[in-house]
Amino acid sequence: MSTSSTQSRGVNRRINSLQSNGNPARDGSHPKKRIVTHNEAYLYALRVAYLTYLLQPRARRLQHVPASQMPVQRSSASINDLMKDFSLLRDNKSTRFPHGFMSELDKRLTGVLMGRERKPEYQDATIKRTFAAFLNAFTEQSFKKRMEKDRRVEDLVLIFFSNATKELQKGKSPGDDSWKLMADRHLALFVRLISLVLRDHDWARDRPELAARLATLESKLLAHDQDLSSTPTRNGTSSGGSVEVVVPLSYEVRDMPLVQIVARIFGLTNTQVQSDINKYKPVWIEKAALQDLKSYQTYLNLNSRKTLRSDDFHFDEAYDTWRKGEAHDLSQMMLAIIQSNPELAKSTAASNLPQLQRHMSNPESTDGGYPDVLRRMSDHSERSSYVIDQPFDMSTLSSGSQSPDTSVDDDNGFAFIPPEPRAYYRFILGEAFIHDVKDQSLQLSEAKADTSAMKLLSKQSMELLNEIGLRWRIPLVSRMTLFLDVVCEKFLDQEISLDTLDGVFNFLKGQPAETKKPHTFASSLLSDRTQWTVADTALYQSTLSSLHEALMRDLYNAMQECYESKPPSVGPVLYVLENHVCNDPNFSKPQEDLDAFGDALHDGLQQKAHEAYRSYLEKHVPQDQQSWDFFHVIELGKAVMALAQKIQKRYKKNPEIMGVNPLAALVETVLPLYAEDARDIVTRILELAQGKDEEVPIEDGFQLYNELVEIRQKYGEVLPNVPFAFEIEATLAEFVWRWIHTTESAINDWVDQAIKQDQFRVRIDSPQQIPTEEQRHSVSVMDIFSSFNQSIDRVVQLNWDDDLQYAKFMTAMAKIVGAGLAHYCEVVEQRFLKEMDRLTPEQEIAASQTKQEKWLQLAKDTWNNKDKIEPFQFFPESFVKLNNIDFAAQQLDKLEHEVNVDACAEVIQRHTPPVTQRQKKINNYVFTIKIVEAEDLKACDMNGSSDPYVVLGDEYQKRLAKTRIIYRDLNPRWDESVDITTQGPLNIIATVWDWDAMGDHDCVGRASLKLDPSHFSDFMPREYWLDLDSQGRMLLRVSMEGERDDIQFYFGKAFRTLKRTERDMTRTITDKLSAYIHHCLSRRTLRSLTSKSITVSTVTNYFNRNRPQPTTQAPSEPDIARALKPLFAYFDDNFAIMNQTLTSSAMIMVMTRLWKEVLVTVEALLVPPLSDKPSQQRQLNQQELDIVFKWLQYLFDFFHAVDEETGEANGVPLDVLRSPKYFDITTLNFFYFEPTDALIRTSERMASATAARQQAQRNRLSAPASLASPAFGGAAGLVGLPSTRRSKSIMHSRNLGTMRKAKEEKRKEAQADPNDDMILRILRMRAEAERYLKDRSRQKERLAAAAAAEMIVRQSLAAGGGRMMGNLPRR
């Protein structure tokens, strides 16, 4: 048959096979199922086991045979011939001994003589005698020296042979030659000793040629001798021998291992089996086995149905391969039988006998069809039935209808092969498998990395099955499929576990234990399934299908218990399904069936989840609604989440099983049920509590919210598009508001308790310790901010999921924090003022004096010209209070960033609906009143001056604010602000008092002002000159801002409160130092420097006045600096006290405030305050002016405090020192002595430029720049004309950053917009400028009125043209 026709026939058969869905249509190709009885299977298994016993290699035993006398054999080679190889290479260095060899050889020879040599051949006394003779010659100095030089092998060998010959000849007769052979033996031992020395010291590796020559010499010397280490007799001695004889067979069961295995498998005793063997022994003989093979070979050649035919294979190539392998195996098996019983060869034709060489030369043997597969199922032990090492690739026999052309098909015709070998083999395999699985004495197989220890077939059972398969010609693939079919049947009958099933698959696919070859079953038979028979393929597919159905059923049942506490593991089932069934190429399952299974599994899991939830509901929620509590909802939620987390953890590595997610099935079923039930239960609990007029604890609400949010988050992950049935935030927001209201009601108590427990001391361990910056504030401010943070964190930790509600919560908390800080500032400032207003010891003594004594003391001080001012003794506690306010501002700024105020405000603004008609009316208004200055106050003291301070109160005589005291000044300037909150119009009364150290304070004058929100609807600041009821007037700057429910507003208000308190406390501290500043920087000090005291030379000059008088000398630089020395010492004393307690920032702040006081004092020396009236103050001369500016430079350097060594500034920064007021003072040099007309022209020019600049800014719709300070009276002062400059808003003070930014902008604005204020103040000291001052005042009034009117019109147009009311716009 041609190759093309063969391939065509194979392809057609495959197509037909596929068209019939794996069941090819062939008549009679499948054997009819035969019922195999237990006894029949037993007898056929027994006869195969008995045949194995007959054909096994016969045991042999040794039998002694006397040996015949042999003549002595002698060596015919001379010593010169033996050494010829070395002589030819005598100049080769590789044949010479290494250095140090001689000493090592000496030690080894000595060891031989001493008996320390371990080799047995060196223990003979004769050998020791010859070695001793050589050692004597070897140790001679001349020989040893020559050997150390030449190191040649032949010299040593010849010397040894010479000494050995002499020693062995002693005592021998002249005709006795036996010593010659002994000399060769001793010389060989000496050569071997040399080789041992070379090898032990690793010299042989470097001299391979020398080692080879020595080995050759040793072999030549032993040509007629045996191994030197053996003890048998030498040549020429008489000795006996032994021969092997065959042990005859006993035919006893105890000598038949496989027969014993058959007995154990079928449950019979050895006696019963022995009886059956004795019965059938005449029939079960080697000749019958040989006849079976001949018959089978005949059937194979005739293409009978009693063997496999081409129709039993998918491809003709597979059949041809199997057929060739069968022919080879049959010949080898026949040869093995004949070798076992040679008598059978006489009855077998020579042509029919197989040749042994065929196994070695036939390339088409079984190995070609099934290379190295299933060695575990086919390898034989030493008891194999034949000794030829051959592969066992055998085929099954077809038991169909017989071929009509054969006469042997009338009956079975076989002695050892059953009618249906597959059926009998399967039966025996099943019995053996069950027996081995149940056998307790059978050890488990060794556990491997991918397989666990298990019980499968024992080695003995495998040996029996291999022998049966061999004799019955069952192919390896058939054995594998039958084995798997048996295992499947046992698994379906629940006789074996899933682990055993997995072990069977791994056993079939695994590497043979007896070999280390890299191939496996999957790389042989399973990878080349074209060699399979049709029946094996069909059986394998059927087995896989049955296993798939069973495993899917087990998987479904196991998954139904996945929500239990200890569910069965589905991992082994999935592993077997995926790795052994579904991934097998012979397995196919419609996708529709898999989808249906997934749907059924998902529905089943949902039902189980529903049942699990109902059980939790009954367990955690009582039936009685009156006993319901949030705890029950929380516990139910915890139980649900615990179950979800358990399922998630349990199926973390494999979240989906057959396309079904157990966690998703649970969550999508349970969480919606929980959401609905939780909503109803919580609503009912709140209704019942409201009916009982009770409140659910706040912590219960918070705990419930946390649990519900966690559940909702898990719900959103699984069901992202399905809304959660419970609106948690809308229901539980009241608990947060209750928490906020509770905090609000307790905040003042928290502050009071913190202050009460605080001693206001630096936090150091010992008085000698220098406190760090962090230790200079006390514990009260830390405690209140700890309370603030805890309150806010309690809300933050909820992770509220409604941004708008969360922003409102933070707004309310900001209001509470602001209120707490305002209360803290109020209490701390009261304590601070109490400490700062205490009387000095002198004042306490004066207070106890009578009125007459006070007058006498005052007159005495005046007569003595006592003006020394003692430094005020500050308490460290006072400075700690100032540190606390500074620390509070830093903590508030940190809190503002943590709360994310801007984001909260943005959220509220984004969710606030637009206002369509009228804006909501504001209920609270914040008026900021700045008490600027006063003029021409009444003098209340005897020295013609006053010590004024202002007290603001309402119409009910409630004090609202108090300024600091300005000592000895009738034109004081306070520049202090206060915030007043009101819900409607408010009348305030401003009272100026004169402070007296002794007695009651005197009233200087009063004035009133009505604060009406309707008058400030434009939110523009207004300035009021209020005439006092006695004499003089005072300037107030008033602005209004609506108190909004805005988080930025509350933080800004809190910052403003802190900064104002800090500023007031700092000003109080500096006021204690300002009196001495005014004393040192006064006109009296100037006069003392410029005037001369009366001396004798002065009188002499008076009488000589007709002579030319010398020019008055100006004071020297040391004199000018010496005038400030008391002031610097005063500063140093007080700064030393402050530096021990104040923080660096507070210290800079105090110094900055003192610098401003210095500038105000210097400014007062140079020019009078700004007013429209002429001043009585005298203008300084040039000498006095120079002194004042030198003082200013000295003070500038003092406050800057530059280190002379490092050049580092440790004082007030330069940008603070060079303030706008400092700039104004320095510009006085340019205008101070200018003529009045020139000053007036300069003022008019600067006023015109300022007006033009403001008009340009208004045209750009920007805020107008500040005009000259409206310090003039007239109509503007009476009606409170609004200023064109927008006052500082609370919104500009919501954190430290915005405050610094606003301060920097103000400084830049002051520097960028110069004005003519200083020129006007100089003109006040010029009487001829009185008229210009009045005209300039009226001009400013007109400009201010026009700017205010324009601003009102612009705001009205921006608001839609309506009438401006008292409603605040939302920002």
GROMACS .gro file of N, CA, C and O in nm, residues 46-113:
model
  272
   46LEU      N    1  -0.445  -1.649   3.860
   46LEU     CA    2  -0.358  -1.748   3.924
   46LEU      C    3  -0.269  -1.814   3.822
   46LEU      O    4  -0.149  -1.836   3.846
   47ARG      N    5  -0.322  -1.849   3.706
   47ARG     CA    6  -0.240  -1.918   3.608
   47ARG      C    7  -0.129  -1.828   3.554
   47ARG      O    8  -0.019  -1.874   3.525
   48VAL      N    9  -0.156  -1.694   3.543
   48VAL     CA   10  -0.050  -1.603   3.500
   48VAL      C   11   0.058  -1.594   3.607
   48VAL      O   12   0.178  -1.596   3.577
   49ALA      N   13   0.016  -1.586   3.734
   49ALA     CA   14   0.115  -1.580   3.842
   49ALA      C   15   0.196  -1.708   3.849
   49ALA      O   16   0.318  -1.706   3.871
   50TYR      N   17   0.129  -1.824   3.824
   50TYR     CA   18   0.200  -1.952   3.828
   50TYR      C   19   0.296  -1.963   3.711
   50TYR      O   20   0.409  -2.012   3.726
   51LEU      N   21   0.256  -1.913   3.593
   51LEU     CA   22   0.344  -1.915   3.478
   51LEU      C   23   0.467  -1.829   3.502
   51LEU      O   24   0.578  -1.864   3.460
   52THR      N   25   0.449  -1.718   3.570
   52THR     CA   26   0.563  -1.634   3.604
   52THR      C   27   0.663  -1.709   3.690
   52THR      O   28   0.785  -1.696   3.673
   53TYR      N   29   0.611  -1.790   3.781
   53TYR     CA   30   0.699  -1.872   3.865
   53TYR      C   31   0.776  -1.971   3.781
   53TYR      O   32   0.895  -1.996   3.803
   54LEU      N   33   0.707  -2.032   3.680
   54LEU     CA   34   0.774  -2.132   3.597
   54LEU      C   35   0.883  -2.070   3.511
   54LEU      O   36   0.986  -2.133   3.485
   55LEU      N   37   0.860  -1.947   3.465
   55LEU     CA   38   0.953  -1.886   3.370
   55LEU      C   39   1.057  -1.798   3.436
   55LEU      O   40   1.141  -1.741   3.366
   56GLN      N   41   1.052  -1.784   3.566
   56GLN     CA   42   1.148  -1.697   3.631
   56GLN      C   43   1.288  -1.758   3.623
   56GLN      O   44   1.304  -1.879   3.609
   57PRO      N   45   1.393  -1.676   3.626
   57PRO     CA   46   1.531  -1.729   3.623
   57PRO      C   47   1.553  -1.823   3.742
   57PRO      O   48   1.518  -1.791   3.856
   58ARG      N   49   1.608  -1.942   3.710
   58ARG     CA   50   1.627  -2.043   3.813
   58ARG      C   51   1.739  -2.001   3.907
   58ARG      O   52   1.841  -1.948   3.866
   59ALA      N   53   1.715  -2.027   4.032
   59ALA     CA   54   1.817  -1.998   4.132
   59ALA      C   55   1.935  -2.095   4.116
   59ALA      O   56   1.917  -2.210   4.077
   60ARG      N   57   2.054  -2.050   4.150
   60ARG     CA   58   2.174  -2.133   4.140
   60ARG      C   59   2.248  -2.130   4.273
   60ARG      O   60   2.236  -2.036   4.351
   61ARG      N   61   2.324  -2.239   4.296
   61ARG     CA   62   2.403  -2.248   4.418
   61ARG      C   63   2.542  -2.297   4.384
   61ARG      O   64   2.564  -2.365   4.285
   62LEU      N   65   2.642  -2.266   4.471
   62LEU     CA   66   2.781  -2.305   4.450
   62LEU      C   67   2.806  -2.445   4.504
   62LEU      O   68   2.760  -2.482   4.613
   63GLN      N   69   2.885  -2.521   4.425
   63GLN     CA   70   2.923  -2.657   4.466
   63GLN      C   71   3.075  -2.670   4.455
   63GLN      O   72   3.134  -2.635   4.353
   64HIS      N   73   3.142  -2.718   4.565
   64HIS     CA   74   3.289  -2.723   4.571
   64HIS      C   75   3.343  -2.831   4.478
   64HIS      O   76   3.293  -2.943   4.476
   65VAL      N   77   3.454  -2.796   4.404
   65VAL     CA   78   3.522  -2.889   4.313
   65VAL      C   79   3.671  -2.878   4.340
   65VAL      O   80   3.727  -2.768   4.336
   66PRO      N   81   3.742  -2.986   4.367
   66PRO     CA   82   3.886  -2.978   4.393
   66PRO      C   83   3.960  -2.927   4.270
   66PRO      O   84   3.927  -2.959   4.157
   67ALA      N   85   4.069  -2.850   4.296
   67ALA     CA   86   4.148  -2.792   4.187
   67ALA      C   87   4.265  -2.882   4.154
   67ALA      O   88   4.322  -2.947   4.240
   68SER      N   89   4.308  -2.888   4.030
   68SER     CA   90   4.421  -2.970   3.984
   68SER      C   91   4.550  -2.892   4.001
   68SER      O   92   4.551  -2.770   4.010
   69GLN      N   93   4.663  -2.965   4.008
   69GLN     CA   94   4.794  -2.902   4.025
   69GLN      C   95   4.833  -2.828   3.897
   69GLN      O   96   4.823  -2.881   3.788
   70MET      N   97   4.883  -2.703   3.917
   70MET     CA   98   4.922  -2.618   3.804
   70MET      C   99   5.071  -2.589   3.814
   70MET      O  100   5.125  -2.570   3.924
   71PRO      N  101   5.145  -2.592   3.706
   71PRO     CA  102   5.288  -2.561   3.711
   71PRO      C  103   5.311  -2.414   3.745
   71PRO      O  104   5.225  -2.330   3.719
   72VAL      N  105   5.426  -2.389   3.805
   72VAL     CA  106   5.461  -2.253   3.844
   72VAL      C  107   5.491  -2.169   3.720
   72VAL      O  108   5.569  -2.211   3.635
   73GLN      N  109   5.431  -2.053   3.714
   73GLN     CA  110   5.453  -1.964   3.601
   73GLN      C  111   5.547  -1.853   3.643
   73GLN      O  112   5.532  -1.793   3.748
   74ARG      N  113   5.643  -1.823   3.560
   74ARG     CA  114   5.744  -1.725   3.595
   74ARG      C  115   5.742  -1.613   3.490
   74ARG      O  116   5.709  -1.636   3.376
   75SER      N  117   5.789  -1.502   3.536
   75SER     CA  118   5.796  -1.387   3.445
   75SER      C  119   5.916  -1.402   3.355
   75SER      O  120   6.025  -1.438   3.399
   76SER      N  121   5.902  -1.376   3.231
   76SER     CA  122   6.010  -1.389   3.132
   76SER      C  123   6.074  -1.256   3.099
   76SER      O  124   6.172  -1.251   3.028
   77ALA      N  125   6.021  -1.146   3.148
   77ALA     CA  126   6.074  -1.013   3.118
   77ALA      C  127   6.181  -0.976   3.220
   77ALA      O  128   6.163  -0.998   3.340
   78SER      N  129   6.294  -0.921   3.173
   78SER     CA  130   6.399  -0.876   3.263
   78SER      C  131   6.368  -0.737   3.316
   78SER      O  132   6.284  -0.666   3.261
   79ILE      N  133   6.441  -0.696   3.423
   79ILE     CA  134   6.417  -0.565   3.483
   79ILE      C  135   6.457  -0.454   3.389
   79ILE      O  136   6.396  -0.346   3.388
   80ASN      N  137   6.557  -0.478   3.305
   80ASN     CA  138   6.598  -0.374   3.209
   80ASN      C  139   6.490  -0.349   3.106
   80ASN      O  140   6.469  -0.234   3.064
   81ASP      N  141   6.425  -0.458   3.063
   81ASP     CA  142   6.315  -0.439   2.966
   81ASP      C  143   6.200  -0.359   3.030
   81ASP      O  144   6.134  -0.277   2.963
   82LEU      N  145   6.175  -0.390   3.157
   82LEU     CA  146   6.065  -0.319   3.224
   82LEU      C  147   6.093  -0.170   3.241
   82LEU      O  148   6.001  -0.087   3.236
   83MET      N  149   6.219  -0.134   3.260
   83MET     CA  150   6.253   0.006   3.284
   83MET      C  151   6.283   0.081   3.156
   83MET      O  152   6.328   0.196   3.160
   84LYS      N  153   6.264   0.018   3.040
   84LYS     CA  154   6.297   0.082   2.914
   84LYS      C  155   6.211   0.207   2.890
   84LYS      O  156   6.257   0.305   2.833
   85ASP      N  157   6.086   0.201   2.933
   85ASP     CA  158   5.998   0.318   2.912
   85ASP      C  159   6.049   0.441   2.984
   85ASP      O  160   6.039   0.554   2.935
   86PHE      N  161   6.105   0.422   3.102
   86PHE     CA  162   6.157   0.538   3.176
   86PHE      C  163   6.288   0.587   3.119
   86PHE      O  164   6.318   0.706   3.121
   87SER      N  165   6.368   0.494   3.067
   87SER     CA  166   6.498   0.534   3.013
   87SER      C  167   6.483   0.619   2.889
   87SER      O  168   6.563   0.710   2.863
   88LEU      N  169   6.380   0.594   2.811
   88LEU     CA  170   6.360   0.672   2.690
   88LEU      C  171   6.323   0.817   2.721
   88LEU      O  172   6.340   0.905   2.638
   89LEU      N  173   6.271   0.841   2.842
   89LEU     CA  174   6.225   0.976   2.877
   89LEU      C  175   6.300   1.029   2.997
   89LEU      O  176   6.245   1.099   3.082
   90ARG      N  177   6.425   1.002   3.006
   90ARG     CA  178   6.498   1.037   3.128
   90ARG      C  179   6.518   1.188   3.141
   90ARG      O  180   6.542   1.239   3.249
   91ASP      N  181   6.512   1.262   3.032
   91ASP     CA  182   6.530   1.408   3.040
   91ASP      C  183   6.398   1.483   3.052
   91ASP      O  184   6.397   1.606   3.056
   92ASN      N  185   6.289   1.410   3.054
   92ASN     CA  186   6.158   1.474   3.064
   92ASN      C  187   6.128   1.507   3.211
   92ASN      O  188   6.135   1.420   3.298
   93LYS      N  189   6.100   1.632   3.238
   93LYS     CA  190   6.075   1.673   3.376
   93LYS      C  191   5.948   1.612   3.433
   93LYS      O  192   5.937   1.593   3.554
   94SER      N  193   5.852   1.580   3.347
   94SER     CA  194   5.726   1.525   3.396
   94SER      C  195   5.742   1.384   3.449
   94SER      O  196   5.653   1.333   3.516
   95THR      N  197   5.856   1.316   3.419
   95THR     CA  198   5.878   1.180   3.470
   95THR      C  199   5.965   1.180   3.593
   95THR      O  200   5.997   1.072   3.646
   96ARG      N  201   6.007   1.296   3.641
   96ARG     CA  202   6.089   1.303   3.760
   96ARG      C  203   6.002   1.325   3.883
   96ARG      O  204   5.892   1.378   3.875
   97PHE      N  205   6.057   1.282   3.997
   97PHE     CA  206   5.986   1.301   4.123
   97PHE      C  207   5.982   1.449   4.159
   97PHE      O  208   6.078   1.523   4.129
   98PRO      N  209   5.878   1.496   4.225
   98PRO     CA  210   5.873   1.636   4.270
   98PRO      C  211   5.965   1.658   4.390
   98PRO      O  212   6.007   1.563   4.457
   99HIS      N  213   5.995   1.784   4.415
   99HIS     CA  214   6.075   1.818   4.533
   99HIS      C  215   5.996   1.783   4.659
   99HIS      O  216   5.876   1.808   4.668
  100GLY      N  217   6.066   1.726   4.756
  100GLY     CA  218   6.002   1.685   4.880
  100GLY      C  219   5.951   1.542   4.878
  100GLY      O  220   5.898   1.494   4.979
  101PHE      N  221   5.961   1.478   4.763
  101PHE     CA  222   5.908   1.342   4.752
  101PHE      C  223   5.992   1.245   4.836
  101PHE      O  224   5.938   1.151   4.895
  102MET      N  225   6.122   1.263   4.841
  102MET     CA  226   6.207   1.167   4.909
  102MET      C  227   6.177   1.160   5.058
  102MET      O  228   6.176   1.053   5.118
  103SER      N  229   6.154   1.272   5.118
  103SER     CA  230   6.122   1.272   5.262
  103SER      C  231   5.989   1.203   5.289
  103SER      O  232   5.975   1.128   5.387
  104GLU      N  233   5.891   1.227   5.202
  104GLU     CA  234   5.762   1.162   5.220
  104GLU      C  235   5.773   1.011   5.198
  104GLU      O  236   5.709   0.931   5.268
  105LEU      N  237   5.855   0.968   5.099
  105LEU     CA  238   5.877   0.824   5.076
  105LEU      C  239   5.946   0.760   5.195
  105LEU      O  240   5.915   0.646   5.235
  106ASP      N  241   6.040   0.831   5.257
  106ASP     CA  242   6.108   0.781   5.376
  106ASP      C  243   6.008   0.756   5.487
  106ASP      O  244   6.013   0.652   5.555
  107LYS      N  245   5.914   0.851   5.509
  107LYS     CA  246   5.813   0.832   5.613
  107LYS      C  247   5.724   0.712   5.582
  107LYS      O  248   5.688   0.635   5.671
  108ARG      N  249   5.688   0.696   5.454
  108ARG     CA  250   5.599   0.586   5.417
  108ARG      C  251   5.669   0.450   5.435
  108ARG      O  252   5.607   0.353   5.479
  109LEU      N  253   5.797   0.441   5.397
  109LEU     CA  254   5.873   0.317   5.417
  109LEU      C  255   5.884   0.284   5.565
  109LEU      O  256   5.871   0.167   5.605
  110THR      N  257   5.909   0.384   5.645
  110THR     CA  258   5.917   0.361   5.790
  110THR      C  259   5.783   0.311   5.842
  110THR      O  260   5.778   0.224   5.930
  111GLY      N  261   5.670   0.367   5.788
  111GLY     CA  262   5.538   0.318   5.829
  111GLY      C  263   5.517   0.172   5.795
  111GLY      O  264   5.450   0.099   5.868
  112VAL      N  265   5.568   0.127   5.679
  112VAL     CA  266   5.556  -0.014   5.643
  112VAL      C  267   5.629  -0.101   5.744
  112VAL      O  268   5.580  -0.205   5.790
  113LEU      N  269   5.748  -0.060   5.780
  113LEU     CA  270   5.827  -0.139   5.876
  113LEU      C  271   5.762  -0.139   6.014
  113LEU      O  272   5.769  -0.238   6.087
   0.00000   0.00000   0.00000
